[in-house]
CSV table of C-alpha atoms in Angstrom, one decimal:
chain,number,residue,atom,x,y,z
A,50,UNK,CA,37.7,-11.6,12.1
A,51,UNK,CA,36.3,-9.6,14.9
A,52,UNK,CA,33.2,-7.4,14.7
A,53,UNK,CA,34.9,-4.1,14.3
A,54,UNK,CA,37.0,-5.4,11.4
A,55,UNK,CA,33.8,-6.7,9.6
A,56,UNK,CA,32.1,-3.4,10.0
A,57,UNK,CA,34.9,-1.6,8.8
A,58,UNK,CA,35.1,-3.5,5.6
A,59,UNK,CA,31.4,-3.1,5.1
A,60,UNK,CA,31.8,0.9,5.1
A,61,UNK,CA,34.8,0.4,3.1
A,62,UNK,CA,32.7,-1.7,0.5
A,63,UNK,CA,30.0,1.0,0.7
A,64,UNK,CA,32.7,3.7,-0.3
A,65,UNK,CA,34.1,1.7,-3.2
A,66,UNK,CA,30.6,0.9,-4.4
A,67,UNK,CA,29.9,4.8,-4.6
A,68,UNK,CA,33.3,5.5,-6.2
A,69,UNK,CA,33.0,2.7,-8.8
A,70,UNK,CA,31.3,3.6,-12.2
A,71,UNK,CA,27.6,3.7,-12.2
A,72,UNK,CA,27.2,0.7,-14.6
A,73,UNK,CA,29.4,-1.5,-12.6
A,74,UNK,CA,28.2,-4.6,-10.6
A,75,UNK,CA,29.9,-3.1,-7.3
A,76,UNK,CA,27.9,0.0,-7.7
A,77,UNK,CA,24.5,-1.7,-7.7
A,78,UNK,CA,25.3,-4.3,-5.1
A,79,UNK,CA,23.6,-3.6,-1.7
A,80,UNK,CA,25.5,-4.3,1.4
A,81,UNK,CA,24.0,-5.5,4.7
A,82,UNK,CA,25.6,-4.0,7.7
A,83,UNK,CA,25.9,-5.1,11.4
A,84,UNK,CA,22.8,-4.7,13.9
A,85,UNK,CA,25.2,-4.3,16.8
A,86,UNK,CA,23.9,-0.9,17.9
A,87,UNK,CA,21.2,0.3,20.2
A,88,UNK,CA,18.0,1.0,18.7
A,89,UNK,CA,16.4,4.3,20.2
A,90,UNK,CA,12.9,4.5,18.9
A,91,UNK,CA,10.3,2.5,17.0
A,92,UNK,CA,9.4,3.0,13.4
A,93,UNK,CA,6.5,1.5,11.4
A,94,UNK,CA,5.2,1.3,7.8
A,95,UNK,CA,2.4,3.8,6.9
A,96,UNK,CA,-1.2,2.8,7.3
A,97,UNK,CA,-2.5,4.7,4.4
A,98,UNK,CA,-1.3,1.9,1.9
A,99,UNK,CA,-3.3,-0.6,4.0
A,100,UNK,CA,-6.6,1.4,4.0
A,101,UNK,CA,-6.2,2.3,0.1
A,102,UNK,CA,-3.5,-0.2,-1.6
A,103,UNK,CA,-1.3,1.6,-3.9
A,104,UNK,CA,-1.6,0.5,-7.6
A,105,UNK,CA,1.4,1.2,-10.0
A,106,UNK,CA,0.7,3.5,-13.0
A,107,UNK,CA,2.8,5.2,-15.7
A,108,UNK,CA,2.5,8.0,-18.3
A,109,UNK,CA,0.2,6.2,-20.3
A,110,UNK,CA,-2.4,6.2,-17.6
A,111,UNK,CA,-2.4,10.2,-17.0
A,112,UNK,CA,-4.8,12.6,-18.5
A,113,UNK,CA,-3.9,16.0,-20.0
A,114,UNK,CA,-5.6,19.0,-18.3
A,115,UNK,CA,-6.1,22.7,-19.4
A,116,UNK,CA,-5.9,24.1,-16.2
A,117,UNK,CA,-2.7,22.6,-14.7
A,118,UNK,CA,0.7,20.9,-15.7
A,119,UNK,CA,0.6,18.5,-13.0
A,120,UNK,CA,0.3,14.7,-13.5
A,121,UNK,CA,-3.3,13.8,-13.0
A,122,UNK,CA,-5.8,11.1,-13.8
A,123,UNK,CA,-9.6,11.6,-14.3
A,124,UNK,CA,-11.7,8.6,-13.0
A,125,UNK,CA,-15.2,7.6,-12.8
A,126,UNK,CA,-17.8,7.1,-9.9
A,127,UNK,CA,-20.6,4.8,-10.0
A,128,UNK,CA,-23.8,6.6,-11.3
A,129,UNK,CA,-27.0,6.8,-9.4
A,130,UNK,CA,-30.3,6.3,-11.3
A,131,UNK,CA,-33.6,8.0,-10.4
A,132,UNK,CA,-36.1,6.2,-8.2
A,133,UNK,CA,-38.8,4.0,-9.6
A,134,UNK,CA,-42.2,4.9,-9.1
A,135,UNK,CA,-45.7,3.5,-9.4
A,136,UNK,CA,-48.0,4.5,-12.4
A,137,UNK,CA,-51.5,3.7,-13.8
A,138,UNK,CA,-51.6,1.4,-16.8
A,139,UNK,CA,-51.1,3.1,-20.2
A,140,UNK,CA,-48.5,5.6,-18.7
A,141,UNK,CA,-45.4,6.5,-20.3
A,142,UNK,CA,-42.2,6.7,-18.3
A,143,UNK,CA,-40.7,10.2,-17.3
A,144,UNK,CA,-37.4,10.9,-19.0
A,145,UNK,CA,-34.1,11.1,-17.0
A,146,UNK,CA,-30.6,12.1,-18.3
A,147,UNK,CA,-27.8,9.8,-18.0
A,148,UNK,CA,-24.5,11.3,-16.2
A,149,UNK,CA,-21.9,9.4,-14.6
A,150,UNK,CA,-19.8,11.3,-12.1
A,151,UNK,CA,-16.2,11.8,-12.4
A,152,UNK,CA,-13.3,13.0,-10.1
A,153,UNK,CA,-9.7,13.9,-10.4
A,154,UNK,CA,-6.6,12.5,-8.8
A,155,UNK,CA,-3.8,14.9,-8.8
A,156,UNK,CA,-0.1,13.6,-8.3
A,157,UNK,CA,2.4,15.2,-6.0
A,158,UNK,CA,6.0,14.4,-4.8
A,159,UNK,CA,7.3,13.5,-1.5
A,160,UNK,CA,10.8,13.6,-0.7
A,161,UNK,CA,13.4,13.4,2.3
A,162,UNK,CA,16.3,15.7,3.3
A,163,UNK,CA,19.4,15.2,1.4
A,164,UNK,CA,21.8,13.4,3.9
A,165,UNK,CA,25.7,13.6,3.4
A,166,UNK,CA,28.7,12.5,5.0
A,167,UNK,CA,32.4,12.7,4.5
A,168,UNK,CA,33.8,9.4,3.2
A,169,UNK,CA,36.6,9.3,5.8
A,170,UNK,CA,34.1,10.0,8.7
A,171,UNK,CA,32.1,7.1,7.5
A,172,UNK,CA,34.8,4.9,8.3
A,173,UNK,CA,34.5,5.8,12.0
A,174,UNK,CA,31.3,3.7,12.4
A,175,UNK,CA,30.9,0.1,12.9
A,176,UNK,CA,27.2,0.1,11.9
A,177,UNK,CA,26.1,0.5,8.2
A,178,UNK,CA,24.9,4.1,8.7
A,179,UNK,CA,23.7,4.7,5.1
A,180,UNK,CA,21.6,1.5,5.2
A,181,UNK,CA,20.0,2.6,8.5
A,182,UNK,CA,19.2,6.0,7.1
A,183,UNK,CA,17.7,4.3,3.9
A,184,UNK,CA,15.3,2.4,6.2
A,185,UNK,CA,14.5,5.3,8.2
A,186,UNK,CA,13.7,7.4,5.1
A,187,UNK,CA,11.4,5.0,3.8
A,188,UNK,CA,9.3,5.5,7.0
A,189,UNK,CA,9.6,8.9,7.0
A,190,UNK,CA,8.1,9.2,3.4
A,191,UNK,CA,5.3,7.0,4.6
A,192,UNK,CA,4.8,9.2,7.5
A,193,UNK,CA,4.1,12.1,5.1
A,194,UNK,CA,1.8,9.8,3.0
A,195,UNK,CA,-0.3,9.2,6.3
A,196,UNK,CA,-0.3,12.9,7.3
A,197,UNK,CA,-1.7,13.9,4.0
A,198,UNK,CA,-4.4,11.2,3.9
A,199,UNK,CA,-5.6,11.9,7.4
A,200,UNK,CA,-5.5,15.7,6.4
A,201,UNK,CA,-8.2,15.0,3.6
A,202,UNK,CA,-10.0,12.5,5.9
A,203,UNK,CA,-10.4,15.0,8.6
A,204,UNK,CA,-11.5,17.7,6.1
A,205,UNK,CA,-14.4,15.3,4.8
A,206,UNK,CA,-15.2,14.5,8.5
A,207,UNK,CA,-15.4,18.0,9.6
A,208,UNK,CA,-16.0,20.0,6.2
A,209,UNK,CA,-13.9,22.6,7.8
A,210,UNK,CA,-10.9,24.6,6.6
A,211,UNK,CA,-7.7,22.3,6.6
A,212,UNK,CA,-4.7,21.7,4.6
A,213,UNK,CA,-6.1,20.6,1.4
A,214,UNK,CA,-3.1,21.1,-1.0
A,215,UNK,CA,-2.6,17.4,-0.5
A,216,UNK,CA,-1.6,14.4,-2.6
A,217,UNK,CA,-5.1,13.1,-2.1
A,218,UNK,CA,-7.1,15.9,-3.8
A,219,UNK,CA,-10.4,14.3,-3.8
A,220,UNK,CA,-12.1,17.0,-6.0
A,221,UNK,CA,-13.4,19.0,-2.9
A,222,UNK,CA,-11.5,22.1,-3.9
A,223,UNK,CA,-14.4,23.0,-6.2
A,224,UNK,CA,-17.1,21.1,-4.5
A,225,UNK,CA,-18.1,22.5,-1.1
A,226,UNK,CA,-21.4,20.5,-0.9
A,227,UNK,CA,-21.4,17.3,1.2
A,228,UNK,CA,-21.6,14.0,-0.7
A,229,UNK,CA,-25.2,13.3,-1.5
A,230,UNK,CA,-24.8,9.8,0.0
A,231,UNK,CA,-24.2,10.9,3.4
A,232,UNK,CA,-27.8,12.2,4.1
A,233,UNK,CA,-28.7,14.3,7.5
A,234,UNK,CA,-26.3,12.5,9.9
A,235,UNK,CA,-23.1,13.1,11.7
A,236,UNK,CA,-19.8,11.7,10.8
A,237,UNK,CA,-18.3,12.3,14.1
A,238,UNK,CA,-19.9,11.1,17.4
A,239,UNK,CA,-18.5,11.0,20.9
A,240,UNK,CA,-19.1,8.3,23.6
A,241,UNK,CA,-18.4,8.5,27.4
A,242,UNK,CA,-16.8,5.1,27.8
A,243,UNK,CA,-15.5,2.4,25.5
A,244,UNK,CA,-17.5,-0.7,26.3
A,245,UNK,CA,-19.6,-3.2,24.3
A,246,UNK,CA,-22.4,-1.0,23.9
A,247,UNK,CA,-20.5,2.1,22.6
A,248,UNK,CA,-18.3,-0.2,20.2
A,249,UNK,CA,-21.4,-1.5,18.7
A,250,UNK,CA,-22.9,1.9,18.3
A,251,UNK,CA,-19.8,2.9,16.9
A,252,UNK,CA,-20.0,0.6,13.9
A,253,UNK,CA,-23.5,2.0,12.8
A,254,UNK,CA,-21.7,5.1,11.5
A,255,UNK,CA,-21.3,4.1,7.9
A,256,UNK,CA,-24.9,2.0,7.8
A,257,UNK,CA,-26.6,5.2,8.9
A,258,UNK,CA,-25.7,7.2,5.8
A,259,UNK,CA,-27.9,6.9,2.7
A,260,UNK,CA,-25.1,4.9,0.9
A,261,UNK,CA,-25.5,2.3,3.9
A,262,UNK,CA,-21.8,1.0,3.4
A,263,UNK,CA,-20.4,-1.4,5.9
A,264,UNK,CA,-17.0,-0.4,7.8
A,265,UNK,CA,-14.3,-2.7,6.9
A,266,UNK,CA,-11.3,-1.3,8.9
A,267,UNK,CA,-10.8,0.6,12.0
A,268,UNK,CA,-7.7,2.8,12.7
A,269,UNK,CA,-6.8,3.4,16.1
A,270,UNK,CA,-3.2,4.3,18.0
A,271,UNK,CA,-1.3,1.9,20.2
A,272,UNK,CA,-2.7,3.5,23.4
A,273,UNK,CA,-6.4,3.4,22.5
A,274,UNK,CA,-6.3,-0.3,21.5
A,275,UNK,CA,-5.3,-1.2,24.8
A,276,UNK,CA,-8.6,0.0,26.3
A,277,UNK,CA,-10.2,-2.9,24.5
A,278,UNK,CA,-8.0,-5.2,26.5
A,279,UNK,CA,-9.9,-4.0,29.5
A,280,UNK,CA,-13.1,-5.4,28.5
A,281,UNK,CA,-14.4,-8.2,30.7
A,282,UNK,CA,-15.4,-11.8,29.8
A,283,UNK,CA,-19.0,-10.7,29.8
A,284,UNK,CA,-18.4,-8.0,27.2
A,285,UNK,CA,-16.4,-9.9,24.5
A,286,UNK,CA,-16.4,-13.3,25.5
A,287,UNK,CA,-14.3,-15.7,27.5
A,288,UNK,CA,-11.7,-16.9,25.2
A,289,UNK,CA,-11.1,-13.5,23.6
A,290,UNK,CA,-10.8,-11.8,26.8
A,291,UNK,CA,-8.3,-14.3,28.2
A,292,UNK,CA,-6.2,-14.0,25.0
A,293,UNK,CA,-6.1,-10.2,25.2
A,294,UNK,CA,-5.1,-10.4,28.7
A,295,UNK,CA,-2.2,-12.7,28.2
A,296,UNK,CA,-1.0,-11.6,24.9
A,297,UNK,CA,-2.3,-8.1,24.5
A,298,UNK,CA,-3.9,-7.0,21.2
A,299,UNK,CA,-2.6,-8.4,18.1
A,300,UNK,CA,-4.1,-8.7,14.5
A,301,UNK,CA,-7.8,-9.3,15.5
A,302,UNK,CA,-11.2,-8.9,13.9
A,303,UNK,CA,-13.5,-7.4,16.4
A,304,UNK,CA,-17.0,-6.2,15.7
A,305,UNK,CA,-16.5,-7.4,12.3
A,306,UNK,CA,-13.8,-4.8,11.7
A,307,UNK,CA,-10.0,-5.3,10.9
A,308,UNK,CA,-8.0,-3.1,13.3
A,309,UNK,CA,-5.1,-1.1,12.2
A,310,UNK,CA,-2.8,-0.1,15.1
A,311,UNK,CA,-0.4,2.7,14.7
A,312,UNK,CA,2.2,4.4,16.9
A,313,UNK,CA,1.6,7.5,15.2
A,314,UNK,CA,-0.3,9.4,17.9
A,315,UNK,CA,0.4,12.7,16.5
A,316,UNK,CA,-1.9,11.7,13.6
A,317,UNK,CA,-4.5,9.4,15.1
A,318,UNK,CA,-5.4,10.9,18.5
A,319,UNK,CA,-5.8,8.8,21.7
A,320,UNK,CA,-9.4,7.7,22.3
A,321,UNK,CA,-10.3,8.3,18.5
A,322,UNK,CA,-11.3,5.4,16.1
A,323,UNK,CA,-11.5,6.2,12.3
A,324,UNK,CA,-13.7,3.7,10.3
A,325,UNK,CA,-13.3,3.1,6.5
A,326,UNK,CA,-15.2,1.2,4.2
A,327,UNK,CA,-13.5,-1.4,1.8
A,328,UNK,CA,-11.1,0.2,-0.8
A,329,UNK,CA,-13.7,-0.3,-3.8
A,330,UNK,CA,-16.1,1.9,-1.9
A,331,UNK,CA,-13.6,4.5,-0.7
A,332,UNK,CA,-11.3,5.7,-3.4
A,333,UNK,CA,-7.9,4.9,-5.3
A,334,UNK,CA,-4.3,5.5,-4.7
A,335,UNK,CA,-1.6,5.5,-7.4
A,336,UNK,CA,2.3,5.6,-7.5
A,337,UNK,CA,3.6,7.1,-10.6
A,338,UNK,CA,7.2,6.7,-9.3
A,339,UNK,CA,7.4,4.4,-6.0
A,340,UNK,CA,10.1,5.2,-3.4
A,341,UNK,CA,13.5,5.8,-5.1
A,342,UNK,CA,16.7,6.3,-3.5
A,343,UNK,CA,19.0,8.9,-5.3
A,344,UNK,CA,22.6,8.6,-4.3
A,345,UNK,CA,25.9,10.6,-5.5
A,346,UNK,CA,29.4,10.6,-4.7
A,347,UNK,CA,31.4,13.8,-5.3
A,348,UNK,CA,35.0,14.4,-4.2
A,349,UNK,CA,35.1,13.5,-0.4
A,350,UNK,CA,31.3,13.5,-0.1
A,351,UNK,CA,28.7,10.9,-0.2
A,352,UNK,CA,25.0,12.1,-0.3
A,353,UNK,CA,21.7,10.5,-0.6
A,354,UNK,CA,18.0,11.1,-0.6
A,355,UNK,CA,14.6,9.3,-1.3
A,356,UNK,CA,11.7,10.5,-3.3
A,357,UNK,CA,8.3,9.5,-4.9
A,358,UNK,CA,5.5,10.7,-6.9
A,359,UNK,CA,2.1,9.6,-5.9
A,360,UNK,CA,-1.5,10.7,-5.8
A,361,UNK,CA,-4.9,9.4,-4.8
A,362,UNK,CA,-8.4,10.4,-3.7
A,363,UNK,CA,-11.0,9.7,-1.1
A,364,UNK,CA,-13.7,9.8,-3.6
A,365,UNK,CA,-16.7,8.8,-1.5
A,366,UNK,CA,-17.4,10.9,1.4
A,367,UNK,CA,-19.9,8.3,3.0
A,368,UNK,CA,-17.1,5.7,3.3
A,369,UNK,CA,-15.6,7.0,6.4
A,370,UNK,CA,-16.6,8.2,9.9
A,371,UNK,CA,-14.8,8.8,13.1
A,372,UNK,CA,-15.6,8.2,16.8
A,373,UNK,CA,-14.3,9.7,20.1
A,374,UNK,CA,-14.3,8.2,23.4
A,375,UNK,CA,-13.9,9.7,27.1
A,376,UNK,CA,-16.4,12.5,26.6
A,377,UNK,CA,-18.9,13.5,29.5
A,378,UNK,CA,-21.9,13.1,27.4
A,379,UNK,CA,-22.9,10.4,24.8
A,380,UNK,CA,-23.9,11.6,21.2
A,381,UNK,CA,-25.4,9.5,18.3
A,382,UNK,CA,-25.0,9.4,14.6
A,383,UNK,CA,-28.3,10.8,14.2
A,384,UNK,CA,-28.2,14.0,16.3
A,385,UNK,CA,-25.2,15.6,14.2
A,386,UNK,CA,-23.4,16.4,17.7
A,387,UNK,CA,-19.6,16.4,17.8
């Protein structure tokens, strides 16, 4: 059997599966298609789920609210006790009220466009075009997750006006003050060049805050990360310098950080490095309904789209910072310059 016949059968099976009763085995069976086609661009999974892993929840985890019908959860933050102090003997302690801070996670829906095709036109493709679209739609949904996440991250980093009607409603809509754990330091700094000294200074951003967290992950695009490969043997050590020169940048731990590399330059700009603390210090992400493919066959049409209902929050402003490289003048975390 030649490739053309095999691929035509694949699309015939796809049509038969759509037209079959929804409770039949044929309807539920997924078909693998041929990959005998030219790929035009690179797609990748989202980086947000690596920064804040997604936890599955259901209706029993939701909290009812009087001001909204949207699904939401009320979560708690670690409380902070008043400072200890020295006193003379025979002195009673000063009273302090116990209060644990809370924050709210709002859920929202992300969906793709509704894609449709005539069943007879589907037969003119050798490739399993529906399977290809399913894979791409999943990546598109994760693109939107990443965009929403960085929208909130950038709002926190700049405390400016931004698109804050996001799935990551980290309770800043009603809280304009900076997180008390940041202190009088900047969360954005710039450096003239990327070298050993500036990379080391970059990692001081989170420890400089009053919360004194350590960075765990760095997020860069696939252009910026190549500048690390320029570092000489004297700057990063002989073996690593040789490996980067021969193989390029792969999964590495440099400066104590796990580096996440993305091709999404429209979200993570070139010469920019985001740093995040470990998820337990950063926030929570939840999937009320994880990615679901909805398909329907009607008359001569087959149509399908993907959707999900997720939510989350960056609950700790002091758990992220950002560095920029290539400016004409160096700044520091302490001077508050951007």
